[in-house]
């Protein structure tokens, strides 16, 4: 019924994500080339919070709880559940890493 809207929303999401990554990298390109290290392995700055505060946000962004049961009910019999979930999860991890790392590199 609404596949055209879903496809358009997906394309818009990808466009926004890749635009964010491109603009962030353009903002920090000189520092990346010079080898400046802006990303630490562990957050030790108490002004910006802790990694524990981010965990809930990251988990809620996945949205498995609401989307997977709905999708399972509507999928066609020939569609592999495991392959679809692992592929989409891998793509989400890649996009999360690209957006997060690019954003972290853009700011001192």
mmCIF file of N, CA, C and O in Angstrom:
data_model
loop_
_atom_site.group_PDB
_atom_site.id
_atom_site.type_symbol
_atom_site.label_atom_id
_atom_site.label_comp_id
_atom_site.label_asym_id
_atom_site.label_seq_id
_atom_site.Cartn_x
_atom_site.Cartn_y
_atom_site.Cartn_z
ATOM 1 N N UNK A 1 0.816 -1.199 0.000
ATOM 2 C CA UNK A 1 0.000 0.000 0.000
ATOM 3 C C UNK A 1 0.859 1.262 0.000
ATOM 4 O O UNK A 1 0.665 2.137 -0.823
ATOM 5 N N UNK A 2 1.764 1.349 0.934
ATOM 6 C CA UNK A 2 2.555 2.569 1.067
ATOM 7 C C UNK A 2 4.035 2.337 0.756
ATOM 8 O O UNK A 2 4.899 2.985 1.332
ATOM 9 N N UNK A 3 4.337 1.430 -0.154
ATOM 10 C CA UNK A 3 5.734 1.119 -0.483
ATOM 11 C C UNK A 3 6.468 2.326 -1.051
ATOM 12 O O UNK A 3 7.652 2.524 -0.772
ATOM 13 N N UNK A 4 5.787 3.134 -1.845
ATOM 14 C CA UNK A 4 6.446 4.312 -2.430
ATOM 15 C C UNK A 4 6.900 5.270 -1.327
ATOM 16 O O UNK A 4 8.006 5.829 -1.385
ATOM 17 N N UNK A 5 6.078 5.441 -0.303
ATOM 18 C CA UNK A 5 6.433 6.320 0.816
ATOM 19 C C UNK A 5 7.609 5.734 1.590
ATOM 20 O O UNK A 5 8.525 6.461 1.983
ATOM 21 N N UNK A 6 7.602 4.421 1.806
ATOM 22 C CA UNK A 6 8.693 3.784 2.533
ATOM 23 C C UNK A 6 10.008 3.865 1.762
ATOM 24 O O UNK A 6 11.067 4.119 2.349
ATOM 25 N N UNK A 7 9.958 3.673 0.463
ATOM 26 C CA UNK A 7 11.168 3.771 -0.354
ATOM 27 C C UNK A 7 11.694 5.203 -0.335
ATOM 28 O O UNK A 7 12.900 5.442 -0.185
ATOM 29 N N UNK A 8 10.797 6.176 -0.464
ATOM 30 C CA UNK A 8 11.210 7.582 -0.419
ATOM 31 C C UNK A 8 11.817 7.928 0.940
ATOM 32 O O UNK A 8 12.839 8.639 1.009
ATOM 33 N N UNK A 9 11.226 7.440 2.023
ATOM 34 C CA UNK A 9 11.762 7.695 3.360
ATOM 35 C C UNK A 9 13.134 7.051 3.533
ATOM 36 O O UNK A 9 14.036 7.640 4.143
ATOM 37 N N UNK A 10 13.322 5.861 2.994
ATOM 38 C CA UNK A 10 14.618 5.182 3.061
ATOM 39 C C UNK A 10 15.686 5.969 2.303
ATOM 40 O O UNK A 10 16.798 6.176 2.802
ATOM 41 N N UNK A 11 15.349 6.433 1.109
ATOM 42 C CA UNK A 11 16.292 7.220 0.311
ATOM 43 C C UNK A 11 16.622 8.525 1.021
ATOM 44 O O UNK A 11 17.783 8.943 1.067
ATOM 45 N N UNK A 12 15.638 9.170 1.615
ATOM 46 C CA UNK A 12 15.873 10.403 2.359
ATOM 47 C C UNK A 12 16.769 10.151 3.572
ATOM 48 O O UNK A 12 17.668 10.939 3.866
ATOM 49 N N UNK A 13 16.557 9.044 4.263
ATOM 50 C CA UNK A 13 17.392 8.685 5.412
ATOM 51 C C UNK A 13 18.845 8.479 4.985
ATOM 52 O O UNK A 13 19.774 8.970 5.639
ATOM 53 N N UNK A 14 19.046 7.746 3.899
ATOM 54 C CA UNK A 14 20.410 7.548 3.398
ATOM 55 C C UNK A 14 21.040 8.868 2.980
ATOM 56 O O UNK A 14 22.217 9.124 3.275
ATOM 57 N N UNK A 15 20.280 9.715 2.304
ATOM 58 C CA UNK A 15 20.811 11.011 1.867
ATOM 59 C C UNK A 15 21.227 11.859 3.064
ATOM 60 O O UNK A 15 22.298 12.477 3.060
ATOM 61 N N UNK A 16 20.398 11.897 4.100
ATOM 62 C CA UNK A 16 20.733 12.671 5.304
ATOM 63 C C UNK A 16 21.972 12.102 5.997
ATOM 64 O O UNK A 16 22.850 12.855 6.427
ATOM 65 N N UNK A 17 22.055 10.786 6.103
ATOM 66 C CA UNK A 17 23.211 10.153 6.768
ATOM 67 C C UNK A 17 24.501 10.439 6.012
ATOM 68 O O UNK A 17 25.514 10.818 6.614
ATOM 69 N N UNK A 18 24.483 10.253 4.702
ATOM 70 C CA UNK A 18 25.704 10.473 3.929
ATOM 71 C C UNK A 18 26.061 11.950 3.844
ATOM 72 O O UNK A 18 27.239 12.300 3.794
ATOM 73 N N UNK A 19 25.073 12.828 3.852
ATOM 74 C CA UNK A 19 25.355 14.263 3.889
ATOM 75 C C UNK A 19 26.030 14.626 5.201
ATOM 76 O O UNK A 19 27.011 15.383 5.229
ATOM 77 N N UNK A 20 25.531 14.091 6.309
ATOM 78 C CA UNK A 20 26.135 14.331 7.626
ATOM 79 C C UNK A 20 27.592 13.885 7.639
ATOM 80 O O UNK A 20 28.474 14.600 8.098
ATOM 81 N N UNK A 21 27.842 12.692 7.123
ATOM 82 C CA UNK A 21 29.204 12.154 7.103
ATOM 83 C C UNK A 21 30.106 13.028 6.227
ATOM 84 O O UNK A 21 31.216 13.387 6.633
ATOM 85 N N UNK A 22 29.633 13.416 5.056
ATOM 86 C CA UNK A 22 30.446 14.227 4.140
ATOM 87 C C UNK A 22 30.776 15.588 4.742
ATOM 88 O O UNK A 22 31.930 16.029 4.709
ATOM 89 N N UNK A 23 29.781 16.258 5.309
ATOM 90 C CA UNK A 23 30.008 17.582 5.893
ATOM 91 C C UNK A 23 30.927 17.476 7.108
ATOM 92 O O UNK A 23 31.824 18.303 7.293
ATOM 93 N N UNK A 24 30.744 16.457 7.924
ATOM 94 C CA UNK A 24 31.603 16.267 9.094
ATOM 95 C C UNK A 24 33.049 16.019 8.684
ATOM 96 O O UNK A 24 33.970 16.575 9.276
ATOM 97 N N UNK A 25 33.242 15.188 7.679
ATOM 98 C CA UNK A 25 34.604 14.903 7.235
ATOM 99 C C UNK A 25 35.242 16.118 6.562
ATOM 100 O O UNK A 25 36.444 16.346 6.714
ATOM 101 N N UNK A 26 34.458 16.893 5.839
ATOM 102 C CA UNK A 26 35.003 18.113 5.234
ATOM 103 C C UNK A 26 35.439 19.092 6.318
ATOM 104 O O UNK A 26 36.446 19.786 6.162
ATOM 105 N N UNK A 27 34.713 19.129 7.419
ATOM 106 C CA UNK A 27 35.045 20.031 8.520
ATOM 107 C C UNK A 27 36.334 19.622 9.224
ATOM 108 O O UNK A 27 37.039 20.453 9.772
ATOM 109 N N UNK A 28 36.639 18.338 9.200
ATOM 110 C CA UNK A 28 37.805 17.855 9.947
ATOM 111 C C UNK A 28 38.895 17.279 9.064
ATOM 112 O O UNK A 28 39.838 16.682 9.567
ATOM 113 N N UNK A 29 38.813 17.479 7.748
ATOM 114 C CA UNK A 29 39.741 16.828 6.834
ATOM 115 C C UNK A 29 41.199 17.193 7.117
ATOM 116 O O UNK A 29 42.078 16.330 7.094
ATOM 117 N N UNK A 30 41.484 18.464 7.385
ATOM 118 C CA UNK A 30 42.869 18.882 7.643
ATOM 119 C C UNK A 30 43.445 18.174 8.859
ATOM 120 O O UNK A 30 44.606 17.749 8.855
ATOM 121 N N UNK A 31 42.637 18.048 9.901
ATOM 122 C CA UNK A 31 43.116 17.360 11.111
ATOM 123 C C UNK A 31 43.314 15.869 10.868
ATOM 124 O O UNK A 31 44.222 15.258 11.436
ATOM 125 N N UNK A 32 42.465 15.284 10.045
ATOM 126 C CA UNK A 32 42.608 13.856 9.741
ATOM 127 C C UNK A 32 43.908 13.621 8.979
ATOM 128 O O UNK A 32 44.667 12.697 9.269
ATOM 129 N N UNK A 33 44.196 14.478 8.007
ATOM 130 C CA UNK A 33 45.407 14.339 7.205
ATOM 131 C C UNK A 33 46.646 14.525 8.079
ATOM 132 O O UNK A 33 47.649 13.819 7.918
ATOM 133 N N UNK A 34 46.592 15.473 9.025
ATOM 134 C CA UNK A 34 47.731 15.728 9.902
ATOM 135 C C UNK A 34 47.897 14.648 10.958
ATOM 136 O O UNK A 34 48.895 14.602 11.660
ATOM 137 N N UNK A 35 46.905 13.799 11.122
ATOM 138 C CA UNK A 35 46.996 12.716 12.087
ATOM 139 C C UNK A 35 46.565 13.095 13.494
ATOM 140 O O UNK A 35 46.951 12.438 14.451
ATOM 141 N N UNK A 36 45.779 14.163 13.625
ATOM 142 C CA UNK A 36 45.304 14.567 14.954
ATOM 143 C C UNK A 36 44.374 13.493 15.507
ATOM 144 O O UNK A 36 43.524 12.960 14.808
ATOM 145 N N UNK A 37 44.549 13.167 16.773
ATOM 146 C CA UNK A 37 43.742 12.141 17.419
ATOM 147 C C UNK A 37 42.653 12.817 18.241
ATOM 148 O O UNK A 37 42.920 13.334 19.320
ATOM 149 N N UNK A 38 41.430 12.814 17.734
ATOM 150 C CA UNK A 38 40.329 13.468 18.434
ATOM 151 C C UNK A 38 39.425 12.485 19.175
ATOM 152 O O UNK A 38 38.601 12.893 19.954
ATOM 153 N N UNK A 39 39.556 11.232 18.895
ATOM 154 C CA UNK A 39 38.637 10.249 19.469
ATOM 155 C C UNK A 39 39.401 9.377 20.454
ATOM 156 O O UNK A 39 40.308 8.644 20.082
ATOM 157 N N UNK A 40 39.005 9.456 21.722
ATOM 158 C CA UNK A 40 39.644 8.608 22.720
ATOM 159 C C UNK A 40 38.847 7.319 22.890
ATOM 160 O O UNK A 40 37.655 7.270 22.607
ATOM 161 N N UNK A 41 39.507 6.285 23.338
ATOM 162 C CA UNK A 41 38.845 4.998 23.501
ATOM 163 C C UNK A 41 37.825 5.030 24.630
ATOM 164 O O UNK A 41 36.790 4.382 24.568
ATOM 165 N N UNK A 42 38.096 5.813 25.672
ATOM 166 C CA UNK A 42 37.207 5.902 26.818
ATOM 167 C C UNK A 42 36.959 7.372 27.124
ATOM 168 O O UNK A 42 37.880 8.182 27.144
ATOM 169 N N UNK A 43 35.701 7.712 27.355
ATOM 170 C CA UNK A 43 35.341 9.089 27.681
ATOM 171 C C UNK A 43 35.739 9.390 29.125
ATOM 172 O O UNK A 43 35.206 8.811 30.059
ATOM 173 N N UNK A 44 36.663 10.303 29.304
ATOM 174 C CA UNK A 44 37.089 10.692 30.646
ATOM 175 C C UNK A 44 36.686 12.122 30.971
ATOM 176 O O UNK A 44 36.977 12.600 32.063
ATOM 177 N N UNK A 45 36.019 12.791 30.055
ATOM 178 C CA UNK A 45 35.597 14.173 30.265
ATOM 179 C C UNK A 45 34.266 14.181 31.010
ATOM 180 O O UNK A 45 33.234 13.792 30.458
ATOM 181 N N UNK A 46 34.270 14.618 32.258
ATOM 182 C CA UNK A 46 33.043 14.592 33.062
ATOM 183 C C UNK A 46 32.042 15.657 32.629
ATOM 184 O O UNK A 46 30.882 15.584 32.994
ATOM 185 N N UNK A 47 32.464 16.627 31.829
ATOM 186 C CA UNK A 47 31.541 17.679 31.377
ATOM 187 C C UNK A 47 30.535 17.174 30.360
ATOM 188 O O UNK A 47 29.447 17.731 30.222
ATOM 189 N N UNK A 48 30.865 16.148 29.629
ATOM 190 C CA UNK A 48 29.982 15.678 28.564
ATOM 191 C C UNK A 48 29.267 14.374 28.907
ATOM 192 O O UNK A 48 28.575 13.814 28.078
ATOM 193 N N UNK A 49 29.398 13.889 30.104
ATOM 194 C CA UNK A 49 28.682 12.687 30.507
ATOM 195 C C UNK A 49 29.520 11.434 30.354
ATOM 196 O O UNK A 49 30.709 11.482 30.076
ATOM 197 N N UNK A 50 28.865 10.308 30.530
ATOM 198 C CA UNK A 50 29.566 9.036 30.467
ATOM 199 C C UNK A 50 29.030 8.191 29.327
ATOM 200 O O UNK A 50 27.997 8.490 28.730
ATOM 201 N N UNK A 51 29.714 7.103 29.057
ATOM 202 C CA UNK A 51 29.253 6.195 28.011
ATOM 203 C C UNK A 51 27.977 5.473 28.419
ATOM 204 O O UNK A 51 27.189 5.083 27.574
ATOM 205 N N UNK A 52 27.746 5.312 29.705
ATOM 206 C CA UNK A 52 26.531 4.638 30.173
ATOM 207 C C UNK A 52 25.285 5.418 29.779
ATOM 208 O O UNK A 52 24.238 4.840 29.499
ATOM 209 N N UNK A 53 25.380 6.739 29.719
ATOM 210 C CA UNK A 53 24.236 7.556 29.347
ATOM 211 C C UNK A 53 23.869 7.382 27.874
ATOM 212 O O UNK A 53 22.724 7.592 27.485
ATOM 213 N N UNK A 54 24.816 6.971 27.063
ATOM 214 C CA UNK A 54 24.584 6.821 25.630
ATOM 215 C C UNK A 54 23.984 5.458 25.304
ATOM 216 O O UNK A 54 23.302 5.293 24.292
ATOM 217 N N UNK A 55 24.186 4.488 26.155
ATOM 218 C CA UNK A 55 23.760 3.123 25.880
ATOM 219 C C UNK A 55 22.267 3.030 25.587
ATOM 220 O O UNK A 55 21.855 2.390 24.623
ATOM 221 N N UNK A 56 21.439 3.674 26.384
ATOM 222 C CA UNK A 56 19.995 3.624 26.166
ATOM 223 C C UNK A 56 19.585 4.220 24.840
ATOM 224 O O UNK A 56 18.729 3.672 24.130
ATOM 225 N N UNK A 57 20.202 5.318 24.477
ATOM 226 C CA UNK A 57 19.886 5.967 23.210
ATOM 227 C C UNK A 57 20.230 5.061 22.036
ATOM 228 O O UNK A 57 19.453 4.894 21.100
ATOM 229 N N UNK A 58 21.385 4.449 22.090
ATOM 230 C CA UNK A 58 21.806 3.567 21.005
ATOM 231 C C UNK A 58 20.872 2.362 20.901
ATOM 232 O O UNK A 58 20.444 1.989 19.813
ATOM 233 N N UNK A 59 20.528 1.769 22.019
ATOM 234 C CA UNK A 59 19.643 0.602 21.981
ATOM 235 C C UNK A 59 18.247 0.958 21.483
ATOM 236 O O UNK A 59 17.645 0.213 20.717
ATOM 237 N N UNK A 60 17.720 2.101 21.892
ATOM 238 C CA UNK A 60 16.388 2.488 21.433
ATOM 239 C C UNK A 60 16.384 2.838 19.956
ATOM 240 O O UNK A 60 15.363 2.717 19.286
ATOM 241 N N UNK A 61 17.495 3.281 19.406
ATOM 242 C CA UNK A 61 17.555 3.601 17.984
ATOM 243 C C UNK A 61 17.392 2.371 17.107
ATOM 244 O O UNK A 61 16.996 2.477 15.957
ATOM 245 N N UNK A 62 17.734 1.222 17.623
ATOM 246 C CA UNK A 62 17.591 0.020 16.811
ATOM 247 C C UNK A 62 16.119 -0.299 16.569
ATOM 248 O O UNK A 62 15.751 -0.701 15.480
ATOM 249 N N UNK A 63 15.276 -0.152 17.563
ATOM 250 C CA UNK A 63 13.838 -0.345 17.389
ATOM 251 C C UNK A 63 13.424 -1.760 17.032
ATOM 252 O O UNK A 63 12.378 -1.957 16.419
ATOM 253 N N UNK A 64 14.207 -2.760 17.405
ATOM 254 C CA UNK A 64 13.834 -4.136 17.083
ATOM 255 C C UNK A 64 12.509 -4.541 17.713
ATOM 256 O O UNK A 64 11.752 -5.308 17.146
ATOM 257 N N UNK A 65 12.258 -4.051 18.887
ATOM 258 C CA UNK A 65 11.091 -4.491 19.647
ATOM 259 C C UNK A 65 9.789 -4.230 18.893
ATOM 260 O O UNK A 65 8.869 -5.034 18.929
ATOM 261 N N UNK A 66 9.720 -3.130 18.183
ATOM 262 C CA UNK A 66 8.474 -2.805 17.481
ATOM 263 C C UNK A 66 8.473 -3.220 16.023
ATOM 264 O O UNK A 66 7.418 -3.545 15.477
ATOM 265 N N UNK A 67 9.617 -3.227 15.374
ATOM 266 C CA UNK A 67 9.612 -3.482 13.931
ATOM 267 C C UNK A 67 9.680 -4.950 13.553
ATOM 268 O O UNK A 67 9.029 -5.364 12.598
ATOM 269 N N UNK A 68 10.437 -5.749 14.265
ATOM 270 C CA UNK A 68 10.602 -7.149 13.868
ATOM 271 C C UNK A 68 9.300 -7.942 13.956
ATOM 272 O O UNK A 68 8.941 -8.632 12.999
ATOM 273 N N UNK A 69 8.547 -7.868 15.046
ATOM 274 C CA UNK A 69 7.280 -8.627 15.065
ATOM 275 C C UNK A 69 6.328 -8.207 13.945
ATOM 276 O O UNK A 69 5.665 -9.054 13.337
ATOM 277 N N UNK A 70 6.266 -6.942 13.636
ATOM 278 C CA UNK A 70 5.389 -6.477 12.552
ATOM 279 C C UNK A 70 5.869 -7.017 11.218
ATOM 280 O O UNK A 70 5.069 -7.460 10.384
ATOM 281 N N UNK A 71 7.166 -6.978 11.007
ATOM 282 C CA UNK A 71 7.716 -7.445 9.742
ATOM 283 C C UNK A 71 7.537 -8.954 9.585
ATOM 284 O O UNK A 71 7.192 -9.436 8.501
ATOM 285 N N UNK A 72 7.746 -9.706 10.652
ATOM 286 C CA UNK A 72 7.601 -11.170 10.597
ATOM 287 C C UNK A 72 6.173 -11.552 10.194
ATOM 288 O O UNK A 72 5.957 -12.482 9.433
ATOM 289 N N UNK A 73 5.199 -10.830 10.688
ATOM 290 C CA UNK A 73 3.814 -11.126 10.354
ATOM 291 C C UNK A 73 3.490 -10.856 8.893
ATOM 292 O O UNK A 73 2.570 -11.457 8.341
ATOM 293 N N UNK A 74 4.215 -9.962 8.250
ATOM 294 C CA UNK A 74 3.882 -9.575 6.876
ATOM 295 C C UNK A 74 4.846 -10.102 5.818
ATOM 296 O O UNK A 74 4.580 -9.938 4.631
ATOM 297 N N UNK A 75 5.926 -10.738 6.212
ATOM 298 C CA UNK A 75 6.896 -11.195 5.211
ATOM 299 C C UNK A 75 6.344 -12.357 4.394
ATOM 300 O O UNK A 75 5.469 -13.093 4.824
ATOM 301 N N UNK A 76 6.901 -12.506 3.212
ATOM 302 C CA UNK A 76 6.493 -13.597 2.339
ATOM 303 C C UNK A 76 7.240 -14.867 2.743
ATOM 304 O O UNK A 76 8.337 -14.803 3.303
ATOM 305 N N UNK A 77 6.679 -16.035 2.472
ATOM 306 C CA UNK A 77 7.288 -17.302 2.913
ATOM 307 C C UNK A 77 8.700 -17.543 2.376
ATOM 308 O O UNK A 77 9.521 -18.177 3.041
ATOM 309 N N UNK A 78 9.021 -17.061 1.184
ATOM 310 C CA UNK A 78 10.343 -17.341 0.596
ATOM 311 C C UNK A 78 11.443 -16.415 1.119
ATOM 312 O O UNK A 78 12.613 -16.620 0.810
ATOM 313 N N UNK A 79 11.097 -15.430 1.933
ATOM 314 C CA UNK A 79 12.081 -14.486 2.457
ATOM 315 C C UNK A 79 12.746 -15.094 3.691
ATOM 316 O O UNK A 79 12.078 -15.527 4.623
ATOM 317 N N UNK A 80 14.080 -15.108 3.689
ATOM 318 C CA UNK A 80 14.836 -15.664 4.807
ATOM 319 C C UNK A 80 14.876 -14.663 5.967
ATOM 320 O O UNK A 80 15.388 -13.546 5.817
ATOM 321 N N UNK A 81 14.358 -15.067 7.109
ATOM 322 C CA UNK A 81 14.335 -14.193 8.278
ATOM 323 C C UNK A 81 15.752 -13.904 8.766
ATOM 324 O O UNK A 81 16.110 -12.756 9.010
ATOM 325 N N UNK A 82 16.567 -14.948 8.918
ATOM 326 C CA UNK A 82 17.935 -14.755 9.414
ATOM 327 C C UNK A 82 18.753 -13.852 8.503
ATOM 328 O O UNK A 82 19.427 -12.929 8.970
ATOM 329 N N UNK A 83 18.714 -14.126 7.218
ATOM 330 C CA UNK A 83 19.511 -13.325 6.279
ATOM 331 C C UNK A 83 19.059 -11.866 6.296
ATOM 332 O O UNK A 83 19.884 -10.949 6.304
ATOM 333 N N UNK A 84 17.761 -11.634 6.322
ATOM 334 C CA UNK A 84 17.245 -10.270 6.315
ATOM 335 C C UNK A 84 17.630 -9.523 7.582
ATOM 336 O O UNK A 84 18.085 -8.368 7.524
ATOM 337 N N UNK A 85 17.470 -10.152 8.744
ATOM 338 C CA UNK A 85 17.804 -9.486 10.000
ATOM 339 C C UNK A 85 19.302 -9.224 10.129
ATOM 340 O O UNK A 85 19.715 -8.142 10.564
ATOM 341 N N UNK A 86 20.145 -10.196 9.753
ATOM 342 C CA UNK A 86 21.594 -10.001 9.857
ATOM 343 C C UNK A 86 22.087 -8.956 8.868
ATOM 344 O O UNK A 86 22.945 -8.127 9.195
ATOM 345 N N UNK A 87 21.546 -8.962 7.656
ATOM 346 C CA UNK A 87 21.964 -7.973 6.657
ATOM 347 C C UNK A 87 21.564 -6.567 7.082
ATOM 348 O O UNK A 87 22.375 -5.635 7.034
ATOM 349 N N UNK A 88 20.329 -6.406 7.503
ATOM 350 C CA UNK A 88 19.879 -5.073 7.909
ATOM 351 C C UNK A 88 20.610 -4.608 9.174
ATOM 352 O O UNK A 88 20.937 -3.422 9.303
ATOM 353 N N UNK A 89 20.891 -5.512 10.090
ATOM 354 C CA UNK A 89 21.638 -5.142 11.297
ATOM 355 C C UNK A 89 23.057 -4.714 10.947
ATOM 356 O O UNK A 89 23.572 -3.736 11.496
ATOM 357 N N UNK A 90 23.694 -5.417 10.027
ATOM 358 C CA UNK A 90 25.051 -5.060 9.608
ATOM 359 C C UNK A 90 25.065 -3.674 8.956
ATOM 360 O O UNK A 90 25.942 -2.852 9.238
ATOM 361 N N UNK A 91 24.096 -3.409 8.104
ATOM 362 C CA UNK A 91 24.014 -2.096 7.458
ATOM 363 C C UNK A 91 23.807 -1.012 8.501
ATOM 364 O O UNK A 91 24.428 0.061 8.436
ATOM 365 N N UNK A 92 22.966 -1.271 9.493
ATOM 366 C CA UNK A 92 22.738 -0.292 10.565
ATOM 367 C C UNK A 92 24.025 -0.020 11.348
ATOM 368 O O UNK A 92 24.318 1.132 11.679
ATOM 369 N N UNK A 93 24.787 -1.060 11.640
ATOM 370 C CA UNK A 93 26.041 -0.885 12.373
ATOM 371 C C UNK A 93 27.005 -0.021 11.567
ATOM 372 O O UNK A 93 27.636 0.895 12.102
ATOM 373 N N UNK A 94 27.107 -0.277 10.275
ATOM 374 C CA UNK A 94 28.007 0.505 9.423
ATOM 375 C C UNK A 94 27.584 1.973 9.397
ATOM 376 O O UNK A 94 28.410 2.875 9.556
ATOM 377 N N UNK A 95 26.282 2.229 9.234
ATOM 378 C CA UNK A 95 25.799 3.616 9.195
ATOM 379 C C UNK A 95 26.015 4.288 10.548
ATOM 380 O O UNK A 95 26.458 5.442 10.612
ATOM 381 N N UNK A 96 25.734 3.596 11.651
ATOM 382 C CA UNK A 96 25.961 4.158 12.984
ATOM 383 C C UNK A 96 27.429 4.529 13.166
ATOM 384 O O UNK A 96 27.754 5.597 13.694
ATOM 385 N N UNK A 97 28.334 3.635 12.760
ATOM 386 C CA UNK A 97 29.760 3.916 12.901
ATOM 387 C C UNK A 97 30.199 5.094 12.044
ATOM 388 O O UNK A 97 30.941 5.962 12.504
ATOM 389 N N UNK A 98 29.748 5.126 10.791
ATOM 390 C CA UNK A 98 30.130 6.231 9.910
ATOM 391 C C UNK A 98 29.638 7.575 10.436
ATOM 392 O O UNK A 98 30.396 8.539 10.502
ATOM 393 N N UNK A 99 28.376 7.626 10.819
ATOM 394 C CA UNK A 99 27.810 8.886 11.314
ATOM 395 C C UNK A 99 28.468 9.280 12.640
ATOM 396 O O UNK A 99 28.839 10.440 12.840
ATOM 397 N N UNK A 100 28.647 8.336 13.539
ATOM 398 C CA UNK A 100 29.230 8.637 14.839
ATOM 399 C C UNK A 100 30.689 9.057 14.771
ATOM 400 O O UNK A 100 31.090 10.043 15.375
ATOM 401 N N UNK A 101 31.476 8.295 14.020
ATOM 402 C CA UNK A 101 32.894 8.633 13.906
ATOM 403 C C UNK A 101 33.110 9.943 13.157
ATOM 404 O O UNK A 101 33.954 10.751 13.540
ATOM 405 N N UNK A 102 32.374 10.153 12.087
ATOM 406 C CA UNK A 102 32.513 11.403 11.329
ATOM 407 C C UNK A 102 32.123 12.605 12.200
ATOM 408 O O UNK A 102 32.795 13.626 12.191
ATOM 409 N N UNK A 103 31.050 12.450 12.957
ATOM 410 C CA UNK A 103 30.645 13.536 13.852
ATOM 411 C C UNK A 103 31.654 13.777 14.950
ATOM 412 O O UNK A 103 31.944 14.925 15.310
ATOM 413 N N UNK A 104 32.239 12.710 15.487
ATOM 414 C CA UNK A 104 33.244 12.872 16.542
ATOM 415 C C UNK A 104 34.516 13.503 16.003
ATOM 416 O O UNK A 104 35.172 14.286 16.713
ATOM 417 N N UNK A 105 34.870 13.214 14.767
ATOM 418 C CA UNK A 105 36.060 13.812 14.181
ATOM 419 C C UNK A 105 35.883 15.285 13.845
ATOM 420 O O UNK A 105 36.838 16.037 13.757
ATOM 421 N N UNK A 106 34.641 15.708 13.665
ATOM 422 C CA UNK A 106 34.381 17.082 13.213
ATOM 423 C C UNK A 106 34.558 18.119 14.311
ATOM 424 O O UNK A 106 34.716 19.301 14.019
ATOM 425 N N UNK A 107 34.528 17.693 15.550
ATOM 426 C CA UNK A 107 34.602 18.653 16.659
ATOM 427 C C UNK A 107 35.799 18.366 17.553
ATOM 428 O O UNK A 107 36.082 17.205 17.841
ATOM 429 N N UNK A 108 36.479 19.421 18.008
ATOM 430 C CA UNK A 108 37.654 19.195 18.866
ATOM 431 C C UNK A 108 37.270 18.721 20.254
ATOM 432 O O UNK A 108 36.208 18.873 20.710
#
